[in-house]
Amino acid sequence: MIVVMKTASTTEHVNYIVNLLNQMGLSGWVIDGNPQKMIEVLGVNGQADRALLEDAPMVDRVLEEAKPILAASRLPGEKTLEILLGSAASIRARKLGIIAGPCSIESEGQLLEIASAVKEAGAVALRGGAFKPRTSPYSFQGHGERGLELLARAGEETGLAVVTEVMRCDHVDLVARYADVLQVGSRSMHNTHLLAAVGRQSKPILLKRGWCATLEEFLLAAEYVMLEGNRNVILCERGIRTHETYVRNTLALAIVPEIKRVSRLPIIVDPSHGTGQSHLVTPMSNAAIACGADGLLVEVHHSPPQAWTDGQQSLDLEQFRSFMKGLKAFAAAADREL
Ligand code: PEP
Ligand code: MN
């Protein structure tokens, strides 16, 4: 349900509606539409009293919506949400957000060397896994809290926002203490308990598409987060599993313009997991920007052959520098900036 306000309505009128919804056990998502403000009715624990909303001061009309996607869907004319990644970085309108760093946090020296190089090249945030989702239980699982400490320190020293994955509900508070952005990985996209748990805290969420998820399932996962009150969700396309074998995953870039059409959430692209091959990272990043992505998530390592995880898909520092330079022309052609 959407409450459309009259053009002359003020913030007080909008707040009145939001309070009314709260009394009904619901919440309201306010859209500062031009010329009319709108309030989208959200929540599953209450019942909207349509007549009461229609009779409230300065309400123009109430629209009935029967869509499965509510919080994440885009209303006509609405802009993509701008999301702050900590105090110094953001994913917003014309500015592309480039998040870069190693697959796993290995050591302080490794992380600092990579962090300062990606910062200098123009990244806005540093990625690095402390809790790693691994296919084999015999593979390196990450340094855990020690990794989080190193990540937070690298963020402080470089001024970069830091992004890292959370895999368990009982780790949400711990990860949120160190990270600026909480990543929910591809394997966890279907974990509705984890989605709700990250939705109950306020740090932004980087939600990766499950490798077998449809667009609708991807957006419904975002709904789980947003319904708990955290609207700061960044979607990330990271490839899906197909019959193809020359790539690790098939990067399904058509989802980018489609998400732009149907959703208010920003979407970034991960060409590293999306291809599994470092030589494909640059062309697929250029393509991602060309089709409207709001940013990129790129794995970078100072010595990819020695990387503990995902060396094959990681750019080295020199490659990352020229990658960023080359991206400028594509950004400009897409009317975006780095
Ligand atoms: C990652 O980005 O560290 C990662 C594990 O990616 P995904 O969840 O997309 O596999
Ligand atoms: Mn990786």
CSV table of N, CA and C in Angstrom, one decimal, residues 191-335:
chain,number,residue,atom,x,y,z
A,191,ASN,N,19.9,-17.6,3.7
A,191,ASN,CA,19.8,-17.8,5.1
A,191,ASN,C,19.0,-16.7,5.7
A,192,THR,N,17.7,-16.9,5.8
A,192,THR,CA,16.8,-15.9,6.2
A,192,THR,C,17.0,-15.4,7.6
A,193,HIS,N,17.5,-16.3,8.5
A,193,HIS,CA,17.8,-15.8,9.9
A,193,HIS,C,19.0,-14.8,9.9
A,194,LEU,N,20.0,-15.1,9.1
A,194,LEU,CA,21.1,-14.2,9.0
A,194,LEU,C,20.7,-12.9,8.4
A,195,LEU,N,19.9,-12.9,7.4
A,195,LEU,CA,19.4,-11.7,6.7
A,195,LEU,C,18.6,-10.8,7.7
A,196,ALA,N,17.8,-11.5,8.5
A,196,ALA,CA,17.0,-10.7,9.5
A,196,ALA,C,18.0,-10.2,10.6
A,197,ALA,N,19.0,-11.0,11.0
A,197,ALA,CA,19.9,-10.5,12.0
A,197,ALA,C,20.7,-9.3,11.6
A,198,VAL,N,21.2,-9.3,10.3
A,198,VAL,CA,21.9,-8.1,9.8
A,198,VAL,C,21.0,-6.9,9.6
A,199,GLY,N,19.7,-7.2,9.4
A,199,GLY,CA,18.7,-6.1,9.3
A,199,GLY,C,18.4,-5.4,10.6
A,200,ARG,N,18.7,-6.1,11.7
A,200,ARG,CA,18.4,-5.5,13.0
A,200,ARG,C,19.6,-4.6,13.5
A,201,GLN,N,20.7,-4.5,12.7
A,201,GLN,CA,21.7,-3.5,13.1
A,201,GLN,C,21.8,-2.5,12.0
A,202,SER,N,22.6,-1.4,12.2
A,202,SER,CA,22.4,-0.3,11.3
A,202,SER,C,23.5,-0.2,10.3
A,203,LYS,N,24.6,-1.0,10.3
A,203,LYS,CA,25.6,-0.9,9.3
A,203,LYS,C,25.1,-1.3,8.0
A,204,PRO,N,25.6,-0.7,6.9
A,204,PRO,CA,25.1,-1.1,5.5
A,204,PRO,C,25.5,-2.6,5.2
A,205,ILE,N,24.6,-3.2,4.4
A,205,ILE,CA,24.8,-4.6,4.0
A,205,ILE,C,25.2,-4.7,2.5
A,206,LEU,N,26.2,-5.5,2.2
A,206,LEU,CA,26.5,-5.8,0.9
A,206,LEU,C,26.0,-7.3,0.6
A,207,LEU,N,24.9,-7.3,-0.1
A,207,LEU,CA,24.2,-8.6,-0.3
A,207,LEU,C,24.6,-9.2,-1.6
A,208,LYS,N,25.3,-10.4,-1.6
A,208,LYS,CA,25.7,-11.0,-2.8
A,208,LYS,C,24.6,-12.0,-3.3
A,209,ARG,N,24.5,-12.0,-4.6
A,209,ARG,CA,23.5,-12.9,-5.2
A,209,ARG,C,23.9,-14.4,-5.0
A,210,GLY,N,22.9,-15.2,-4.6
A,210,GLY,CA,23.2,-16.6,-4.5
A,210,GLY,C,23.5,-17.1,-5.9
A,211,TRP,N,24.4,-18.1,-6.0
A,211,TRP,CA,24.8,-18.5,-7.3
A,211,TRP,C,23.7,-19.3,-8.1
A,212,CYS,N,22.6,-19.6,-7.4
A,212,CYS,CA,21.5,-20.2,-8.2
A,212,CYS,C,20.2,-19.4,-7.9
A,213,ALA,N,20.3,-18.2,-7.5
A,213,ALA,CA,19.1,-17.4,-7.2
A,213,ALA,C,18.6,-16.6,-8.4
A,214,THR,N,17.3,-16.6,-8.5
A,214,THR,CA,16.7,-15.7,-9.6
A,214,THR,C,16.7,-14.3,-9.1
A,215,LEU,N,16.4,-13.3,-10.0
A,215,LEU,CA,16.4,-11.9,-9.6
A,215,LEU,C,15.3,-11.7,-8.5
A,216,GLU,N,14.2,-12.4,-8.6
A,216,GLU,CA,13.2,-12.2,-7.5
A,216,GLU,C,13.6,-12.7,-6.2
A,217,GLU,N,14.3,-13.9,-6.2
A,217,GLU,CA,14.8,-14.4,-4.9
A,217,GLU,C,15.8,-13.5,-4.3
A,218,PHE,N,16.6,-12.9,-5.2
A,218,PHE,CA,17.7,-12.0,-4.7
A,218,PHE,C,17.0,-10.8,-4.0
A,219,LEU,N,16.0,-10.2,-4.7
A,219,LEU,CA,15.3,-9.0,-4.1
A,219,LEU,C,14.5,-9.4,-2.8
A,220,LEU,N,14.0,-10.6,-2.8
A,220,LEU,CA,13.3,-11.0,-1.6
A,220,LEU,C,14.2,-11.2,-0.4
A,221,ALA,N,15.5,-11.6,-0.7
A,221,ALA,CA,16.5,-11.7,0.3
A,221,ALA,C,16.7,-10.3,0.9
A,222,ALA,N,16.8,-9.3,0.0
A,222,ALA,CA,17.0,-7.9,0.4
A,222,ALA,C,15.8,-7.5,1.3
A,223,GLU,N,14.6,-7.9,0.9
A,223,GLU,CA,13.4,-7.6,1.7
A,223,GLU,C,13.5,-8.1,3.2
A,224,TYR,N,14.1,-9.3,3.3
A,224,TYR,CA,14.3,-9.8,4.7
A,224,TYR,C,15.1,-8.8,5.5
A,225,VAL,N,16.1,-8.2,4.9
A,225,VAL,CA,17.0,-7.3,5.6
A,225,VAL,C,16.2,-6.0,5.9
A,226,MET,N,15.6,-5.5,4.9
A,226,MET,CA,14.9,-4.1,5.0
A,226,MET,C,13.7,-4.1,5.9
A,227,LEU,N,13.0,-5.3,5.9
A,227,LEU,CA,11.8,-5.4,6.8
A,227,LEU,C,12.2,-5.2,8.2
A,228,GLU,N,13.4,-5.5,8.6
A,228,GLU,CA,13.9,-5.4,10.0
A,228,GLU,C,14.3,-3.9,10.3
A,229,GLY,N,14.3,-3.1,9.3
A,229,GLY,CA,14.5,-1.7,9.6
A,229,GLY,C,15.8,-1.1,8.9
A,230,ASN,N,16.7,-2.0,8.4
A,230,ASN,CA,17.9,-1.6,7.8
A,230,ASN,C,17.7,-1.5,6.3
A,231,ARG,N,17.6,-0.2,5.8
A,231,ARG,CA,17.3,0.0,4.4
A,231,ARG,C,18.6,0.1,3.6
A,232,ASN,N,19.8,0.1,4.2
A,232,ASN,CA,21.0,0.3,3.5
A,232,ASN,C,21.6,-1.0,2.9
A,233,VAL,N,21.0,-1.4,1.9
A,233,VAL,CA,21.4,-2.6,1.2
A,233,VAL,C,22.0,-2.3,-0.2
A,234,ILE,N,23.2,-2.9,-0.4
A,234,ILE,CA,23.8,-2.8,-1.7
A,234,ILE,C,23.8,-4.2,-2.3
A,235,LEU,N,23.2,-4.3,-3.5
A,235,LEU,CA,23.2,-5.6,-4.1
A,235,LEU,C,24.5,-5.8,-4.8
A,236,CYS,N,24.9,-7.1,-5.0
A,236,CYS,CA,26.1,-7.4,-5.7
A,236,CYS,C,25.9,-8.6,-6.6
A,237,GLU,N,26.0,-8.4,-7.9
A,237,GLU,CA,26.0,-9.5,-8.8
A,237,GLU,C,27.4,-10.1,-8.9
A,238,ARG,N,27.5,-11.5,-8.6
A,238,ARG,CA,28.8,-12.1,-8.6
A,238,ARG,C,28.8,-13.4,-9.4
A,239,GLY,N,27.9,-13.5,-10.3
A,239,GLY,CA,27.9,-14.6,-11.2
A,239,GLY,C,27.0,-15.8,-10.7
A,240,ILE,N,26.5,-16.5,-11.7
A,240,ILE,CA,25.7,-17.7,-11.3
A,240,ILE,C,26.3,-18.9,-11.9
A,241,ARG,N,25.9,-20.1,-11.4
A,241,ARG,CA,26.4,-21.3,-11.9
A,241,ARG,C,25.7,-21.8,-13.1
A,242,THR,N,26.4,-22.1,-14.1
A,242,THR,CA,25.8,-22.6,-15.4
A,242,THR,C,26.7,-23.8,-15.8
A,243,HIS,N,26.4,-24.4,-17.0
A,243,HIS,CA,27.1,-25.5,-17.5
A,243,HIS,C,28.5,-25.1,-18.0
A,244,GLU,N,28.8,-23.8,-18.1
A,244,GLU,CA,30.1,-23.3,-18.6
A,244,GLU,C,31.2,-23.6,-17.7
A,245,THR,N,32.4,-24.0,-18.3
A,245,THR,CA,33.6,-24.4,-17.4
A,245,THR,C,34.8,-23.5,-17.6
A,246,TYR,N,34.8,-22.6,-18.6
A,246,TYR,CA,36.1,-21.8,-18.8
A,246,TYR,C,36.1,-20.6,-17.8
A,247,VAL,N,34.9,-20.4,-17.1
A,247,VAL,CA,34.9,-19.4,-16.1
A,247,VAL,C,34.4,-20.1,-14.8
A,248,ARG,N,34.7,-19.5,-13.7
A,248,ARG,CA,34.2,-20.1,-12.4
A,248,ARG,C,32.7,-19.9,-12.2
A,249,ASN,N,32.2,-18.8,-12.6
A,249,ASN,CA,30.8,-18.5,-12.6
A,249,ASN,C,30.5,-17.7,-13.9
A,250,THR,N,29.2,-17.7,-14.3
A,250,THR,CA,28.8,-16.9,-15.4
A,250,THR,C,28.2,-15.5,-14.9
A,251,LEU,N,28.9,-14.5,-15.3
A,251,LEU,CA,28.5,-13.1,-14.8
A,251,LEU,C,27.3,-12.6,-15.6
A,252,ALA,N,26.2,-12.6,-14.9
A,252,ALA,CA,24.9,-12.3,-15.6
A,252,ALA,C,24.6,-10.8,-15.6
A,253,LEU,N,25.3,-10.1,-16.4
A,253,LEU,CA,25.3,-8.6,-16.4
A,253,LEU,C,23.9,-8.0,-16.7
A,254,ALA,N,23.1,-8.7,-17.4
A,254,ALA,CA,21.7,-8.2,-17.7
A,254,ALA,C,20.9,-7.8,-16.5
A,255,ILE,N,21.3,-8.4,-15.3
A,255,ILE,CA,20.6,-8.1,-14.1
A,255,ILE,C,20.8,-6.7,-13.7
A,256,VAL,N,21.9,-6.1,-14.1
A,256,VAL,CA,22.2,-4.7,-13.7
A,256,VAL,C,21.1,-3.7,-14.2
A,257,PRO,N,21.0,-3.6,-15.5
A,257,PRO,CA,19.9,-2.7,-15.9
A,257,PRO,C,18.5,-3.1,-15.5
A,258,GLU,N,18.3,-4.4,-15.3
A,258,GLU,CA,17.0,-4.8,-14.8
A,258,GLU,C,16.7,-4.4,-13.4
A,259,ILE,N,17.8,-4.6,-12.6
A,259,ILE,CA,17.6,-4.1,-11.2
A,259,ILE,C,17.4,-2.6,-11.1
A,260,LYS,N,18.1,-1.9,-12.0
A,260,LYS,CA,17.9,-0.4,-12.1
A,260,LYS,C,16.5,-0.1,-12.4
A,261,ARG,N,15.9,-0.9,-13.2
A,261,ARG,CA,14.5,-0.7,-13.6
A,261,ARG,C,13.5,-1.0,-12.5
A,262,VAL,N,13.7,-2.0,-11.8
A,262,VAL,CA,12.7,-2.5,-10.8
A,262,VAL,C,13.0,-2.1,-9.4
A,263,SER,N,14.2,-1.8,-9.1
A,263,SER,CA,14.6,-1.7,-7.6
A,263,SER,C,15.2,-0.3,-7.3
A,264,ARG,N,15.0,0.1,-6.1
A,264,ARG,CA,15.6,1.4,-5.6
A,264,ARG,C,17.0,1.1,-5.1
A,265,LEU,N,17.4,-0.1,-5.0
A,265,LEU,CA,18.7,-0.4,-4.4
A,265,LEU,C,19.8,-0.3,-5.4
A,266,PRO,N,21.0,0.2,-4.9
A,266,PRO,CA,22.1,0.2,-5.8
A,266,PRO,C,22.7,-1.2,-6.1
A,267,ILE,N,23.3,-1.4,-7.2
A,267,ILE,CA,23.9,-2.7,-7.5
A,267,ILE,C,25.3,-2.6,-8.0
A,268,ILE,N,26.2,-3.3,-7.4
A,268,ILE,CA,27.6,-3.4,-7.8
A,268,ILE,C,27.9,-4.7,-8.4
A,269,VAL,N,29.0,-4.9,-9.1
A,269,VAL,CA,29.4,-6.1,-9.7
A,269,VAL,C,30.7,-6.6,-9.2
A,270,ASP,N,30.8,-7.9,-9.0
A,270,ASP,CA,32.1,-8.6,-8.6
A,270,ASP,C,32.6,-9.4,-9.8
A,271,PRO,N,33.5,-8.8,-10.6
A,271,PRO,CA,34.0,-9.6,-11.7
A,271,PRO,C,35.0,-10.6,-11.3
A,272,SER,N,35.5,-10.6,-10.1
A,272,SER,CA,36.5,-11.6,-9.7
A,272,SER,C,35.9,-12.9,-9.5
A,273,HIS,N,34.9,-13.0,-8.5
A,273,HIS,CA,34.2,-14.3,-8.4
A,273,HIS,C,33.3,-14.5,-9.6
A,274,GLY,N,32.9,-13.5,-10.3
A,274,GLY,CA,32.0,-13.6,-11.5
A,274,GLY,C,32.7,-14.3,-12.6
A,275,THR,N,34.0,-14.3,-12.7
A,275,THR,CA,34.7,-15.0,-13.8
A,275,THR,C,35.7,-16.0,-13.2
A,276,GLY,N,36.4,-15.7,-12.1
A,276,GLY,CA,37.4,-16.6,-11.6
A,276,GLY,C,38.7,-16.5,-12.3
A,277,GLN,N,38.8,-15.5,-13.2
A,277,GLN,CA,40.1,-15.4,-14.0
A,277,GLN,C,40.5,-13.9,-14.0
A,278,SER,N,41.8,-13.7,-13.6
A,278,SER,CA,42.2,-12.3,-13.5
A,278,SER,C,42.1,-11.5,-14.9
A,279,HIS,N,42.4,-12.3,-16.0
A,279,HIS,CA,42.4,-11.6,-17.3
A,279,HIS,C,41.0,-11.2,-17.7
A,280,LEU,N,40.0,-11.7,-17.1
A,280,LEU,CA,38.6,-11.3,-17.5
A,280,LEU,C,38.1,-10.2,-16.6
A,281,VAL,N,38.8,-9.8,-15.6
A,281,VAL,CA,38.3,-8.8,-14.6
A,281,VAL,C,38.1,-7.5,-15.3
A,282,THR,N,39.1,-7.0,-16.0
A,282,THR,CA,39.0,-5.7,-16.6
A,282,THR,C,37.9,-5.6,-17.7
A,283,PRO,N,37.9,-6.5,-18.6
A,283,PRO,CA,36.8,-6.3,-19.6
A,283,PRO,C,35.4,-6.4,-19.0
A,284,MET,N,35.2,-7.3,-18.0
A,284,MET,CA,33.9,-7.5,-17.4
A,284,MET,C,33.5,-6.3,-16.5
A,285,SER,N,34.5,-5.7,-15.9
A,285,SER,CA,34.3,-4.4,-15.1
A,285,SER,C,33.9,-3.3,-16.0
A,286,ASN,N,34.6,-3.2,-17.2
A,286,ASN,CA,34.2,-2.1,-18.1
A,286,ASN,C,32.7,-2.3,-18.6
A,287,ALA,N,32.4,-3.6,-18.9
A,287,ALA,CA,31.0,-3.9,-19.3
A,287,ALA,C,30.0,-3.6,-18.2
A,288,ALA,N,30.4,-3.9,-17.0
A,288,ALA,CA,29.5,-3.6,-15.8
A,288,ALA,C,29.2,-2.1,-15.7
A,289,ILE,N,30.2,-1.3,-15.8
A,289,ILE,CA,30.1,0.1,-15.7
A,289,ILE,C,29.2,0.6,-16.9
A,290,ALA,N,29.5,0.1,-18.1
A,290,ALA,CA,28.8,0.5,-19.3
A,290,ALA,C,27.3,0.2,-19.1
A,291,CYS,N,26.9,-0.9,-18.4
A,291,CYS,CA,25.5,-1.2,-18.3
A,291,CYS,C,24.8,-0.7,-17.1
A,292,GLY,N,25.5,0.2,-16.3
A,292,GLY,CA,24.9,0.9,-15.3
A,292,GLY,C,25.2,0.5,-13.8
A,293,ALA,N,26.2,-0.3,-13.6
A,293,ALA,CA,26.5,-0.7,-12.2
A,293,ALA,C,27.0,0.5,-11.4
A,294,ASP,N,26.7,0.5,-10.1
A,294,ASP,CA,27.0,1.6,-9.3
A,294,ASP,C,28.4,1.5,-8.6
A,295,GLY,N,29.0,0.3,-8.9
A,295,GLY,CA,30.4,0.1,-8.4
A,295,GLY,C,30.9,-1.3,-8.7
A,296,LEU,N,32.0,-1.6,-8.1
A,296,LEU,CA,32.7,-2.9,-8.4
A,296,LEU,C,33.3,-3.4,-7.1
A,297,LEU,N,33.3,-4.7,-7.0
A,297,LEU,CA,34.0,-5.4,-5.9
A,297,LEU,C,35.1,-6.2,-6.5
A,298,VAL,N,36.4,-5.9,-6.3
A,298,VAL,CA,37.5,-6.5,-7.0
A,298,VAL,C,38.5,-7.1,-6.1
A,299,GLU,N,38.9,-8.3,-6.4
A,299,GLU,CA,40.0,-8.9,-5.5
A,299,GLU,C,41.4,-8.5,-6.0
A,300,VAL,N,42.2,-8.0,-5.1
A,300,VAL,CA,43.5,-7.5,-5.4
A,300,VAL,C,44.5,-8.1,-4.4
A,301,HIS,N,45.7,-8.5,-4.9
A,301,HIS,CA,46.7,-9.1,-4.0
A,301,HIS,C,48.1,-8.6,-4.4
A,302,HIS,N,49.0,-8.4,-3.5
A,302,HIS,CA,50.3,-7.9,-3.9
A,302,HIS,C,51.1,-9.0,-4.6
A,303,SER,N,50.7,-10.3,-4.4
A,303,SER,CA,51.4,-11.3,-5.1
A,303,SER,C,50.4,-12.5,-5.3
A,304,PRO,N,49.6,-12.4,-6.4
A,304,PRO,CA,48.5,-13.3,-6.6
A,304,PRO,C,49.0,-14.8,-6.6
A,305,PRO,N,50.1,-15.2,-7.1
A,305,PRO,CA,50.5,-16.6,-7.1
A,305,PRO,C,50.7,-17.1,-5.7
A,306,GLN,N,51.0,-16.2,-4.7
A,306,GLN,CA,51.2,-16.6,-3.3
A,306,GLN,C,49.9,-16.4,-2.5
A,307,ALA,N,48.9,-15.9,-3.1
A,307,ALA,CA,47.6,-15.7,-2.3
A,307,ALA,C,47.1,-17.0,-1.6
A,308,TRP,N,46.7,-16.9,-0.4
A,308,TRP,CA,46.1,-18.1,0.3
A,308,TRP,C,44.8,-18.5,-0.3
A,309,THR,N,44.1,-17.6,-0.9
A,309,THR,CA,42.8,-17.9,-1.5
A,309,THR,C,42.6,-17.1,-2.8
A,310,ASP,N,42.0,-17.6,-3.8
A,310,ASP,CA,41.6,-16.9,-5.0
A,310,ASP,C,42.6,-16.1,-5.7
A,311,GLY,N,43.9,-16.6,-5.7
A,311,GLY,CA,45.0,-15.9,-6.4
A,311,GLY,C,44.7,-15.8,-7.9
A,312,GLN,N,44.1,-16.8,-8.5
A,312,GLN,CA,43.9,-16.9,-9.9
A,312,GLN,C,43.0,-15.7,-10.4
A,313,GLN,N,42.1,-15.2,-9.6
A,313,GLN,CA,41.2,-14.2,-10.0
A,313,GLN,C,41.6,-12.8,-9.5
A,314,SER,N,42.7,-12.7,-8.8
A,314,SER,CA,43.1,-11.5,-8.2
A,314,SER,C,44.0,-10.7,-9.1
A,315,LEU,N,43.8,-9.4,-9.2
A,315,LEU,CA,44.7,-8.5,-9.9
A,315,LEU,C,45.9,-8.2,-9.0
A,316,ASP,N,47.1,-8.0,-9.5
A,316,ASP,CA,48.2,-7.5,-8.7
A,316,ASP,C,48.1,-6.0,-8.6
A,317,LEU,N,49.0,-5.4,-7.9
A,317,LEU,CA,48.9,-4.0,-7.6
A,317,LEU,C,49.0,-3.1,-8.8
A,318,GLU,N,50.0,-3.5,-9.7
A,318,GLU,CA,50.2,-2.8,-10.9
A,318,GLU,C,49.0,-2.9,-11.9
A,319,GLN,N,48.5,-4.1,-11.9
A,319,GLN,CA,47.3,-4.4,-12.8
A,319,GLN,C,46.1,-3.6,-12.2
A,320,PHE,N,46.0,-3.5,-10.9
A,320,PHE,CA,44.9,-2.7,-10.4
A,320,PHE,C,45.0,-1.2,-10.7
A,321,ARG,N,46.2,-0.7,-10.7
A,321,ARG,CA,46.4,0.7,-11.0
A,321,ARG,C,46.0,1.0,-12.5
A,322,SER,N,46.5,0.1,-13.4
A,322,SER,CA,46.1,0.4,-14.8
A,322,SER,C,44.6,0.1,-15.0
A,323,PHE,N,44.1,-0.9,-14.3
A,323,PHE,CA,42.6,-1.2,-14.3
A,323,PHE,C,41.8,0.1,-14.0
A,324,MET,N,42.2,0.8,-12.9
A,324,MET,CA,41.5,2.0,-12.5
A,324,MET,C,41.6,3.1,-13.5
A,325,LYS,N,42.8,3.2,-14.1
A,325,LYS,CA,43.0,4.3,-15.1
A,325,LYS,C,42.1,4.0,-16.3
A,326,GLY,N,42.1,2.7,-16.8
A,326,GLY,CA,41.3,2.3,-17.9
A,326,GLY,C,39.8,2.5,-17.7
A,327,LEU,N,39.4,2.4,-16.4
A,327,LEU,CA,38.0,2.5,-16.1
A,327,LEU,C,37.4,3.9,-16.3
A,328,LYS,N,38.3,4.9,-16.2
A,328,LYS,CA,37.8,6.3,-16.3
A,328,LYS,C,37.0,6.6,-17.5
A,329,ALA,N,37.5,6.1,-18.7
A,329,ALA,CA,36.8,6.4,-20.0
A,329,ALA,C,35.4,5.7,-20.0
A,330,PHE,N,35.3,4.5,-19.4
A,330,PHE,CA,34.0,3.8,-19.4
A,330,PHE,C,33.1,4.5,-18.4
A,331,ALA,N,33.6,5.0,-17.3
A,331,ALA,CA,32.8,5.8,-16.4
A,331,ALA,C,32.3,7.0,-17.0
A,332,ALA,N,33.2,7.7,-17.7
A,332,ALA,CA,32.7,9.0,-18.3
A,332,ALA,C,31.7,8.7,-19.4
A,333,ALA,N,31.9,7.6,-20.2
A,333,ALA,CA,30.9,7.3,-21.2
A,333,ALA,C,29.5,7.0,-20.6
A,334,ALA,N,29.5,6.4,-19.4
A,334,ALA,CA,28.3,6.1,-18.7
A,334,ALA,C,27.8,7.2,-17.9
A,335,ASP,N,28.4,8.4,-18.0
A,335,ASP,CA,28.0,9.6,-17.2
A,335,ASP,C,28.2,9.4,-15.8
